[in-house]
Amino acid sequence: MRTTLFWFRNDLRLHDQRALVQAINYAQAHGQALLLVFVHEPVQDTPTAWGFRRMGAHRRRFLADTLQDLQNGLKALGQRLVLLHGPVAEVLPACARTVQADTVFCENIAAPEEEAQVQALINVGLTVKTLWQSSLIEPDALPFAAEDMPQVFTEFRQRIESARLQPLAPLPAPAQLPAPPSDNMTALPGWTDNPFTLLQADNEGDAHPRSNFPYTQAVCRGGEASALAHLQSYLTPPWPDRYKQTRNALQGQHTSSHWSPWLATGAVSARRIWAELHAYEKQHGSNDGTYWLWFELLWRDNFRMLHLQHGRLLYAARGLSKLPQPSHFPKDFARWCNGQTGEPIVDAGMRELEATGFTSNRMRQIVASFLVHDLSCDWRAGAAWFESQLVDFDVCSNQGNWLYVSGRGTDPRVGRRFNPAKQTQDHDAQGRYRQVWL
């Protein structure tokens, strides 16, 4: 019996899974089994050019919990998740040969490495059907072509709002799935049935007691179940109504939505969040807080569309700018990573990041600005450190935000320097945040 292969990427959920629905329909139409696969690439385990592992311990644990939750959801539907370790270009074709599959379905991710993975599968003769499903607004629904997208976010947002664009309604999770193939997967290179083994992740211990996002506790654990539970919990008065006023706070579990870790792994879809937020507004009324949540989700869309427009240029040393090549000072960069710069607010933020895998959006801006504008280090090194440390690392948002702060993106201003003294006075005048982390 032939098989349809579905490759989970940054969409580790069952609800609003249009790519998975496409694979289900194809398997049913052709009388095929359905094999569900996740691949962990060795490049995540090796040191980067900057001297540290690409995926740090915090993100490994959060992703392992996410995969375990997905395994549980699939098991309830009579399916299984095949976990493989190895280069995508090698392990997926080997998997396809084992189960007699020639067609792979997956989500479309418009970032260079992710596009190269898909091309590698095509190069060995597999048919790959990708589907865009990570944004609120579909690219082909925008009131402009991707190549003509406004370069400033304000115009991007205004044109979407003027056109009264609305996200697609999220799909429910499938009630049933085609059966998996009967082939023995254990013979495949890199096979395991344990997400913690796959990711070399520690499944013991607990979150840091002062963490803003205690990801080893049930309320913040990786996976669709926790994501949807948190969504309902947050969308309860007064939290959404206060969002605009509290979003720049440096600590506090209800000062921000904290949706980003689950969005990053795809355990919840942006469209599901919008649908629930819209329902909240219908019941409780809209206000600045609920609008600003929409506003932030559109920022996330903007960074995704920039990848469709500019592609690999977003990863060049100069970015989209005509600025000179960035300088770099490894010793200063190491002091920044370790929270030993001598600037208290920056050091507090960097120590929180390393200890917990999370820090507020405002603190990310402060520490990124300090690395680029005060220490004159390479913005790409900072982006790589965030990739390693953050439980909510998202390739499009991370790249977009670092380009924005460094002045190498689409923003008309040449850089966004955040004055540490002013930021300290505005956001930690009483010193409570610094007292916790210093």
GROMACS .gro file of C-alpha atoms in nm:
model
  438
    1MET     CA    1   0.000   0.000   0.000
    2ARG     CA    2   0.132   0.342  -0.094
    3THR     CA    3   0.158   0.626   0.154
    4THR     CA    4   0.109   1.002   0.173
    5LEU     CA    5   0.377   1.170   0.384
    6PHE     CA    6   0.306   1.476   0.599
    7TRP     CA    7   0.605   1.663   0.742
    8PHE     CA    8   0.540   1.869   1.055
    9ARG     CA    9   0.759   2.180   1.071
   10ASN     CA   10   0.667   2.492   1.273
   11ASP     CA   11   0.301   2.389   1.279
   12LEU     CA   12   0.289   2.143   1.568
   13ARG     CA   13  -0.088   2.135   1.619
   14LEU     CA   14  -0.406   1.969   1.494
   15HIS     CA   15  -0.645   2.266   1.484
   16ASP     CA   16  -0.636   2.506   1.188
   17GLN     CA   17  -0.402   2.270   1.004
   18ARG     CA   18  -0.487   2.332   0.640
   19ALA     CA   19  -0.168   2.166   0.517
   20LEU     CA   20  -0.255   1.852   0.713
   21VAL     CA   21  -0.613   1.861   0.584
   22GLN     CA   22  -0.471   1.879   0.231
   23ALA     CA   23  -0.262   1.569   0.302
   24ILE     CA   24  -0.561   1.387   0.455
   25ASN     CA   25  -0.776   1.460   0.150
   26TYR     CA   26  -0.502   1.344  -0.085
   27ALA     CA   27  -0.448   1.019   0.107
   28GLN     CA   28  -0.820   0.946   0.113
   29ALA     CA   29  -0.867   1.027  -0.256
   30HIS     CA   30  -0.582   0.791  -0.354
   31GLY     CA   31  -0.656   0.517  -0.101
   32GLN     CA   32  -0.323   0.569   0.075
   33ALA     CA   33  -0.197   0.544   0.430
   34LEU     CA   34  -0.082   0.863   0.604
   35LEU     CA   35   0.260   0.893   0.767
   36LEU     CA   36   0.323   1.189   0.999
   37VAL     CA   37   0.688   1.288   1.051
   38PHE     CA   38   0.895   1.540   1.244
   39VAL     CA   39   1.269   1.582   1.171
   40HIS     CA   40   1.531   1.728   1.404
   41GLU     CA   41   1.836   1.834   1.207
   42PRO     CA   42   2.192   1.781   1.345
   43VAL     CA   43   2.280   2.143   1.263
   44GLN     CA   44   2.074   2.240   1.569
   45ASP     CA   45   2.317   2.046   1.788
   46THR     CA   46   2.645   2.182   1.654
   47PRO     CA   47   2.821   2.510   1.748
   48THR     CA   48   2.742   2.816   1.539
   49ALA     CA   49   3.005   3.045   1.393
   50TRP     CA   50   2.962   3.253   1.707
   51GLY     CA   51   3.063   2.966   1.937
   52PHE     CA   52   2.745   2.826   2.094
   53ARG     CA   53   2.482   2.565   2.011
   54ARG     CA   54   2.213   2.681   1.779
   55MET     CA   55   1.932   2.543   1.995
   56GLY     CA   56   1.983   2.593   2.366
   57ALA     CA   57   1.841   2.396   2.657
   58HIS     CA   58   1.531   2.610   2.713
   59ARG     CA   59   1.406   2.578   2.356
   60ARG     CA   60   1.484   2.206   2.348
   61ARG     CA   61   1.271   2.139   2.653
   62PHE     CA   62   0.980   2.351   2.528
   63LEU     CA   63   0.990   2.185   2.184
   64ALA     CA   64   1.012   1.835   2.338
   65ASP     CA   65   0.701   1.904   2.545
   66THR     CA   66   0.529   2.034   2.233
   67LEU     CA   67   0.610   1.716   2.039
   68GLN     CA   68   0.495   1.499   2.326
   69ASP     CA   69   0.162   1.681   2.336
   70LEU     CA   70   0.126   1.633   1.959
   71GLN     CA   71   0.204   1.261   2.002
   72ASN     CA   72  -0.076   1.237   2.258
   73GLY     CA   73  -0.322   1.412   2.028
   74LEU     CA   74  -0.238   1.187   1.736
   75LYS     CA   75  -0.255   0.871   1.947
   76ALA     CA   76  -0.612   0.963   2.045
   77LEU     CA   77  -0.693   0.961   1.671
   78GLY     CA   78  -0.527   0.625   1.608
   79GLN     CA   79  -0.216   0.780   1.453
   80ARG     CA   80   0.149   0.821   1.551
   81LEU     CA   81   0.426   1.075   1.508
   82VAL     CA   82   0.751   0.943   1.361
   83LEU     CA   83   1.049   1.128   1.509
   84LEU     CA   84   1.370   1.130   1.303
   85HIS     CA   85   1.714   1.281   1.364
   86GLY     CA   86   1.924   1.369   1.061
   87PRO     CA   87   1.942   1.604   0.761
   88VAL     CA   88   1.599   1.648   0.604
   89ALA     CA   89   1.750   1.583   0.260
   90GLU     CA   90   1.854   1.235   0.375
   91VAL     CA   91   1.603   1.107   0.629
   92LEU     CA   92   1.280   1.210   0.456
   93PRO     CA   93   1.370   1.045   0.122
   94ALA     CA   94   1.475   0.729   0.313
   95CYS     CA   95   1.145   0.741   0.498
   96ALA     CA   96   0.953   0.789   0.173
   97ARG     CA   97   1.123   0.488   0.015
   98THR     CA   98   1.037   0.270   0.316
   99VAL     CA   99   0.664   0.347   0.299
  100GLN     CA  100   0.635   0.389  -0.080
  101ALA     CA  101   0.559   0.759  -0.070
  102ASP     CA  102   0.628   0.999  -0.354
  103THR     CA  103   0.435   1.304  -0.232
  104VAL     CA  104   0.521   1.515   0.073
  105PHE     CA  105   0.288   1.775   0.221
  106CYS     CA  106   0.412   2.049   0.455
  107GLU     CA  107   0.371   2.413   0.547
  108ASN     CA  108   0.546   2.683   0.346
  109ILE     CA  109   0.813   2.874   0.543
  110ALA     CA  110   0.963   3.164   0.347
  111ALA     CA  111   1.309   3.162   0.506
  112PRO     CA  112   1.627   3.059   0.321
  113GLU     CA  113   1.718   2.740   0.510
  114GLU     CA  114   1.360   2.619   0.520
  115GLU     CA  115   1.321   2.678   0.146
  116ALA     CA  116   1.648   2.494   0.082
  117GLN     CA  117   1.513   2.192   0.271
  118VAL     CA  118   1.211   2.176   0.039
  119GLN     CA  119   1.428   2.217  -0.270
  120ALA     CA  120   1.652   1.932  -0.156
  121LEU     CA  121   1.350   1.701  -0.145
  122ILE     CA  122   1.244   1.809  -0.492
  123ASN     CA  123   1.598   1.748  -0.619
  124VAL     CA  124   1.579   1.379  -0.523
  125GLY     CA  125   1.253   1.332  -0.709
  126LEU     CA  126   0.987   1.380  -0.441
  127THR     CA  127   0.677   1.585  -0.514
  128VAL     CA  128   0.647   1.848  -0.241
  129LYS     CA  129   0.321   2.036  -0.189
  130THR     CA  130   0.364   2.333   0.044
  131LEU     CA  131   0.088   2.548   0.188
  132TRP     CA  132   0.123   2.887   0.354
  133GLN     CA  133  -0.056   2.886   0.690
  134SER     CA  134   0.142   3.080   0.950
  135SER     CA  135   0.004   3.433   0.918
  136LEU     CA  136  -0.323   3.608   0.995
  137ILE     CA  137  -0.370   3.736   0.640
  138GLU     CA  138  -0.294   3.521   0.338
  139PRO     CA  139  -0.027   3.668   0.105
  140ASP     CA  140  -0.255   3.646  -0.198
  141ALA     CA  141  -0.529   3.835  -0.009
  142LEU     CA  142  -0.311   4.142   0.052
  143PRO     CA  143  -0.414   4.464  -0.126
  144PHE     CA  144  -0.075   4.471  -0.299
  145ALA     CA  145   0.163   4.221  -0.459
  146ALA     CA  146   0.438   4.086  -0.235
  147GLU     CA  147   0.707   4.262  -0.440
  148ASP     CA  148   0.520   4.594  -0.400
  149MET     CA  149   0.463   4.565  -0.026
  150PRO     CA  150   0.499   4.894   0.164
  151GLN     CA  151   0.839   4.918   0.329
  152VAL     CA  152   0.709   5.089   0.644
  153PHE     CA  153   0.490   4.891   0.884
  154THR     CA  154   0.246   5.178   0.943
  155GLU     CA  155   0.151   5.189   0.574
  156PHE     CA  156   0.135   4.807   0.563
  157ARG     CA  157  -0.111   4.808   0.855
  158GLN     CA  158  -0.317   5.100   0.728
  159ARG     CA  159  -0.365   4.949   0.384
  160ILE     CA  160  -0.479   4.617   0.535
  161GLU     CA  161  -0.719   4.793   0.767
  162SER     CA  162  -0.849   5.024   0.491
  163ALA     CA  163  -0.924   4.719   0.276
  164ARG     CA  164  -1.111   4.569   0.576
  165LEU     CA  165  -0.923   4.244   0.538
  166GLN     CA  166  -1.018   3.967   0.780
  167PRO     CA  167  -0.829   3.646   0.854
  168LEU     CA  168  -0.970   3.316   0.733
  169ALA     CA  169  -1.179   3.133   0.991
  170PRO     CA  170  -0.965   2.872   1.170
  171LEU     CA  171  -1.035   2.508   1.093
  172PRO     CA  172  -1.130   2.264   1.369
  173ALA     CA  173  -0.900   1.974   1.447
  174PRO     CA  174  -0.975   1.667   1.230
  175ALA     CA  175  -1.211   1.417   1.391
  176GLN     CA  176  -1.035   1.125   1.225
  177LEU     CA  177  -0.721   1.050   1.027
  178PRO     CA  178  -0.623   0.787   0.770
  179ALA     CA  179  -0.434   0.496   0.927
  180PRO     CA  180  -0.054   0.496   0.939
  181PRO     CA  181   0.140   0.251   0.720
  182SER     CA  182   0.222  -0.088   0.869
  183ASP     CA  183   0.593  -0.059   0.783
  184ASN     CA  184   0.849  -0.080   1.062
  185MET     CA  185   0.985   0.270   1.118
  186THR     CA  186   1.236   0.169   1.383
  187ALA     CA  187   1.484   0.063   1.114
  188LEU     CA  188   1.508   0.419   0.982
  189PRO     CA  189   1.832   0.603   1.068
  190GLY     CA  190   1.780   0.849   1.353
  191TRP     CA  191   1.445   0.702   1.461
  192THR     CA  192   1.320   0.743   1.818
  193ASP     CA  193   0.980   0.750   1.982
  194ASN     CA  194   1.092   0.986   2.260
  195PRO     CA  195   1.095   1.363   2.191
  196PHE     CA  196   1.334   1.424   2.482
  197THR     CA  197   1.583   1.175   2.341
  198LEU     CA  198   1.545   1.326   1.993
  199LEU     CA  199   1.621   1.677   2.118
  200GLN     CA  200   1.870   1.584   2.390
  201ALA     CA  201   1.637   1.765   2.627
  202ASP     CA  202   1.611   1.738   3.004
  203ASN     CA  203   1.263   1.629   3.111
  204GLU     CA  204   1.336   1.680   3.478
  205GLY     CA  205   1.363   1.993   3.688
  206ASP     CA  206   1.144   2.298   3.706
  207ALA     CA  207   1.135   2.649   3.570
  208HIS     CA  208   1.332   2.931   3.729
  209PRO     CA  209   1.119   3.060   4.022
  210ARG     CA  210   1.127   3.417   3.887
  211SER     CA  211   1.057   3.331   3.524
  212ASN     CA  212   0.806   3.543   3.334
  213PHE     CA  213   0.725   3.230   3.135
  214PRO     CA  214   0.774   2.917   3.353
  215TYR     CA  215   0.766   2.672   3.062
  216THR     CA  216   0.805   2.352   3.270
  217GLN     CA  217   0.485   2.427   3.464
  218ALA     CA  218   0.155   2.302   3.324
  219VAL     CA  219   0.015   2.648   3.249
  220CYS     CA  220   0.309   2.735   3.022
  221ARG     CA  221   0.415   2.393   2.893
  222GLY     CA  222   0.477   2.341   2.526
  223GLY     CA  223   0.196   2.197   2.316
  224GLU     CA  224  -0.147   2.262   2.176
  225ALA     CA  225  -0.336   2.170   2.493
  226SER     CA  226  -0.154   2.428   2.705
  227ALA     CA  227  -0.169   2.685   2.425
  228LEU     CA  228  -0.547   2.670   2.395
  229ALA     CA  229  -0.593   2.665   2.772
  230HIS     CA  230  -0.373   2.973   2.807
  231LEU     CA  231  -0.560   3.147   2.525
  232GLN     CA  232  -0.886   3.105   2.712
  233SER     CA  233  -0.727   3.209   3.041
  234TYR     CA  234  -0.578   3.528   2.901
  235LEU     CA  235  -0.892   3.628   2.712
  236THR     CA  236  -1.070   3.697   3.040
  237PRO     CA  237  -1.134   4.048   3.172
  238PRO     CA  238  -0.937   4.256   3.252
  239TRP     CA  239  -0.619   4.122   3.087
  240PRO     CA  240  -0.683   4.202   2.717
  241ASP     CA  241  -0.825   4.544   2.806
  242ARG     CA  242  -0.505   4.636   2.990
  243TYR     CA  243  -0.265   4.507   2.725
  244LYS     CA  244  -0.163   4.843   2.577
  245GLN     CA  245  -0.091   4.986   2.923
  246THR     CA  246   0.105   4.685   3.052
  247ARG     CA  247   0.280   4.548   2.742
  248ASN     CA  248   0.609   4.729   2.813
  249ALA     CA  249   0.639   4.601   3.170
  250LEU     CA  250   0.960   4.409   3.235
  251GLN     CA  251   0.801   4.139   3.451
  252GLY     CA  252   0.464   3.991   3.537
  253GLN     CA  253   0.288   3.694   3.381
  254HIS     CA  254  -0.025   3.890   3.284
  255THR     CA  255   0.141   4.207   3.162
  256SER     CA  256   0.163   4.058   2.811
  257SER     CA  257  -0.031   3.792   2.622
  258HIS     CA  258   0.264   3.547   2.622
  259TRP     CA  259   0.124   3.388   2.307
  260SER     CA  260   0.462   3.400   2.129
  261PRO     CA  261   0.612   3.065   2.248
  262TRP     CA  262   0.312   2.867   2.124
  263LEU     CA  263   0.293   3.073   1.803
  264ALA     CA  264   0.662   3.001   1.741
  265THR     CA  265   0.615   2.624   1.748
  266GLY     CA  266   0.279   2.646   1.575
  267ALA     CA  267   0.099   2.491   1.873
  268VAL     CA  268  -0.163   2.762   1.822
  269SER     CA  269  -0.242   2.943   1.497
  270ALA     CA  270  -0.260   3.319   1.459
  271ARG     CA  271  -0.606   3.277   1.305
  272ARG     CA  272  -0.730   3.083   1.608
  273ILE     CA  273  -0.603   3.361   1.834
  274TRP     CA  274  -0.775   3.624   1.623
  275ALA     CA  275  -1.104   3.433   1.620
  276GLU     CA  276  -1.100   3.403   2.000
  277LEU     CA  277  -0.998   3.768   2.040
  278HIS     CA  278  -1.277   3.878   1.805
  279ALA     CA  279  -1.526   3.673   2.008
  280TYR     CA  280  -1.398   3.843   2.323
  281GLU     CA  281  -1.456   4.186   2.166
  282LYS     CA  282  -1.811   4.092   2.071
  283GLN     CA  283  -1.886   3.989   2.428
  284HIS     CA  284  -1.690   4.250   2.625
  285GLY     CA  285  -1.635   4.531   2.376
  286SER     CA  286  -1.327   4.646   2.188
  287ASN     CA  287  -1.077   4.898   2.323
  288ASP     CA  288  -0.715   5.010   2.289
  289GLY     CA  289  -0.594   4.690   2.456
  290THR     CA  290  -0.770   4.450   2.221
  291TYR     CA  291  -0.676   4.662   1.918
  292TRP     CA  292  -0.311   4.655   2.019
  293LEU     CA  293  -0.317   4.275   2.030
  294TRP     CA  294  -0.435   4.280   1.667
  295PHE     CA  295  -0.165   4.540   1.598
  296GLU     CA  296   0.109   4.308   1.730
  297LEU     CA  297  -0.021   4.012   1.531
  298LEU     CA  298   0.000   4.230   1.219
  299TRP     CA  299   0.365   4.308   1.304
  300ARG     CA  300   0.422   3.934   1.302
  301ASP     CA  301   0.255   3.911   0.959
  302ASN     CA  302   0.470   4.197   0.833
  303PHE     CA  303   0.793   4.014   0.918
  304ARG     CA  304   0.666   3.708   0.731
  305MET     CA  305   0.573   3.908   0.422
  306LEU     CA  306   0.914   4.079   0.427
  307HIS     CA  307   1.066   3.734   0.378
  308LEU     CA  308   0.848   3.681   0.072
  309GLN     CA  309   0.966   4.015  -0.061
  310HIS     CA  310   1.337   4.019   0.022
  311GLY     CA  311   1.436   3.658   0.097
  312ARG     CA  312   1.809   3.604   0.153
  313LEU     CA  313   1.885   3.977   0.158
  314LEU     CA  314   1.744   3.984   0.510
  315TYR     CA  315   2.036   3.763   0.619
  316ALA     CA  316   2.314   3.965   0.458
  317ALA     CA  317   2.555   4.153   0.685
  318ARG     CA  318   2.426   4.488   0.554
  319GLY     CA  319   2.066   4.370   0.553
  320LEU     CA  320   1.862   4.595   0.325
  321SER     CA  321   2.071   4.902   0.404
  322LYS     CA  322   2.371   5.072   0.248
  323LEU     CA  323   2.545   5.089   0.583
  324PRO     CA  324   2.901   4.955   0.605
  325GLN     CA  325   2.968   4.600   0.714
  326PRO     CA  326   2.900   4.567   1.089
  327SER     CA  327   3.198   4.561   1.322
  328HIS     CA  328   3.234   4.298   1.591
  329PHE     CA  329   3.420   4.261   1.919
  330PRO     CA  330   3.405   3.902   2.049
  331LYS     CA  331   3.501   3.988   2.407
  332ASP     CA  332   3.231   4.256   2.432
  333PHE     CA  333   2.981   4.016   2.277
  334ALA     CA  334   3.069   3.750   2.536
  335ARG     CA  335   3.022   4.003   2.817
  336TRP     CA  336   2.682   4.092   2.670
  337CYS     CA  337   2.574   3.726   2.648
  338ASN     CA  338   2.676   3.667   3.010
  339GLY     CA  339   2.518   3.984   3.148
  340GLN     CA  340   2.852   4.139   3.242
  341THR     CA  341   2.857   4.464   3.045
  342GLY     CA  342   2.846   4.690   3.351
  343GLU     CA  343   2.517   4.847   3.240
  344PRO     CA  344   2.272   4.726   3.510
  345ILE     CA  345   1.948   4.722   3.311
  346VAL     CA  346   2.116   4.538   3.021
  347ASP     CA  347   2.290   4.287   3.248
  348ALA     CA  348   1.964   4.214   3.429
  349GLY     CA  349   1.789   4.143   3.099
  350MET     CA  350   2.065   3.919   2.969
  351ARG     CA  351   2.081   3.720   3.291
  352GLU     CA  352   1.705   3.670   3.282
  353LEU     CA  353   1.728   3.549   2.922
  354GLU     CA  354   2.002   3.297   2.996
  355ALA     CA  355   1.834   3.171   3.314
  356THR     CA  356   1.480   3.138   3.180
  357GLY     CA  357   1.477   3.140   2.798
  358PHE     CA  358   1.245   3.439   2.804
  359THR     CA  359   1.240   3.814   2.855
  360SER     CA  360   0.990   4.088   2.773
  361ASN     CA  361   0.968   4.254   2.432
  362ARG     CA  362   1.079   4.586   2.581
  363MET     CA  363   1.386   4.424   2.737
  364ARG     CA  364   1.473   4.257   2.406
  365GLN     CA  365   1.477   4.598   2.241
  366ILE     CA  366   1.693   4.746   2.518
  367VAL     CA  367   1.958   4.472   2.511
  368ALA     CA  368   1.962   4.445   2.130
  369SER     CA  369   2.011   4.819   2.097
  370PHE     CA  370   2.294   4.812   2.351
  371LEU     CA  371   2.480   4.537   2.163
  372VAL     CA  372   2.454   4.712   1.827
  373HIS     CA  373   2.473   5.083   1.913
  374ASP     CA  374   2.674   5.093   2.237
  375LEU     CA  375   2.906   4.794   2.198
  376SER     CA  376   2.923   4.821   1.815
  377CYS     CA  377   2.890   4.445   1.772
  378ASP     CA  378   2.749   4.251   1.479
  379TRP     CA  379   2.370   4.235   1.490
  380ARG     CA  380   2.382   3.883   1.343
  381ALA     CA  381   2.565   3.758   1.653
  382GLY     CA  382   2.286   3.896   1.871
  383ALA     CA  383   2.023   3.737   1.648
  384ALA     CA  384   2.203   3.403   1.679
  385TRP     CA  385   2.216   3.428   2.060
  386PHE     CA  386   1.843   3.500   2.072
  387GLU     CA  387   1.784   3.201   1.842
  388SER     CA  388   1.976   2.980   2.081
  389GLN     CA  389   1.816   3.104   2.401
  390LEU     CA  390   1.455   3.205   2.339
  391VAL     CA  391   1.176   2.953   2.389
  392ASP     CA  392   0.971   3.165   2.147
  393PHE     CA  393   1.234   3.190   1.873
  394ASP     CA  394   1.066   3.256   1.538
  395VAL     CA  395   1.295   3.292   1.239
  396CYS     CA  396   1.095   3.568   1.064
  397SER     CA  397   1.023   3.780   1.372
  398ASN     CA  398   1.374   3.740   1.513
  399GLN     CA  399   1.541   3.847   1.189
  400GLY     CA  400   1.295   4.131   1.133
  401ASN     CA  401   1.332   4.274   1.482
  402TRP     CA  402   1.714   4.267   1.477
  403LEU     CA  403   1.719   4.439   1.138
  404TYR     CA  404   1.474   4.698   1.273
  405VAL     CA  405   1.685   4.779   1.582
  406SER     CA  406   2.012   4.786   1.388
  407GLY     CA  407   1.879   5.015   1.114
  408ARG     CA  408   1.940   4.754   0.843
  409GLY     CA  409   1.577   4.674   0.767
  410THR     CA  410   1.297   4.872   0.603
  411ASP     CA  411   1.258   5.136   0.873
  412PRO     CA  412   1.343   5.483   0.734
  413ARG     CA  413   1.534   5.575   1.050
  414VAL     CA  414   1.895   5.457   1.065
  415GLY     CA  415   1.879   5.245   1.378
  416ARG     CA  416   1.679   5.245   1.697
  417ARG     CA  417   1.904   5.327   1.991
  418PHE     CA  418   1.739   5.283   2.329
  419ASN     CA  419   1.907   5.500   2.591
  420PRO     CA  420   1.972   5.268   2.888
  421ALA     CA  421   1.936   5.545   3.148
  422LYS     CA  422   1.600   5.657   3.006
  423GLN     CA  423   1.476   5.299   2.971
  424THR     CA  424   1.573   5.231   3.332
  425GLN     CA  425   1.386   5.541   3.451
  426ASP     CA  426   1.080   5.464   3.238
  427HIS     CA  427   1.051   5.091   3.311
  428ASP     CA  428   1.241   5.012   3.632
  429ALA     CA  429   1.254   5.333   3.830
  430GLN     CA  430   1.215   5.148   4.161
  431GLY     CA  431   1.484   4.896   4.070
  432ARG     CA  432   1.264   4.590   4.131
  433TYR     CA  433   1.353   4.418   3.807
  434ARG     CA  434   1.726   4.478   3.855
  435GLN     CA  435   1.702   4.355   4.212
  436VAL     CA  436   1.560   4.023   4.093
  437TRP     CA  437   1.824   3.953   3.828
  438LEU     CA  438   2.136   4.123   3.965
   0.00000   0.00000   0.00000
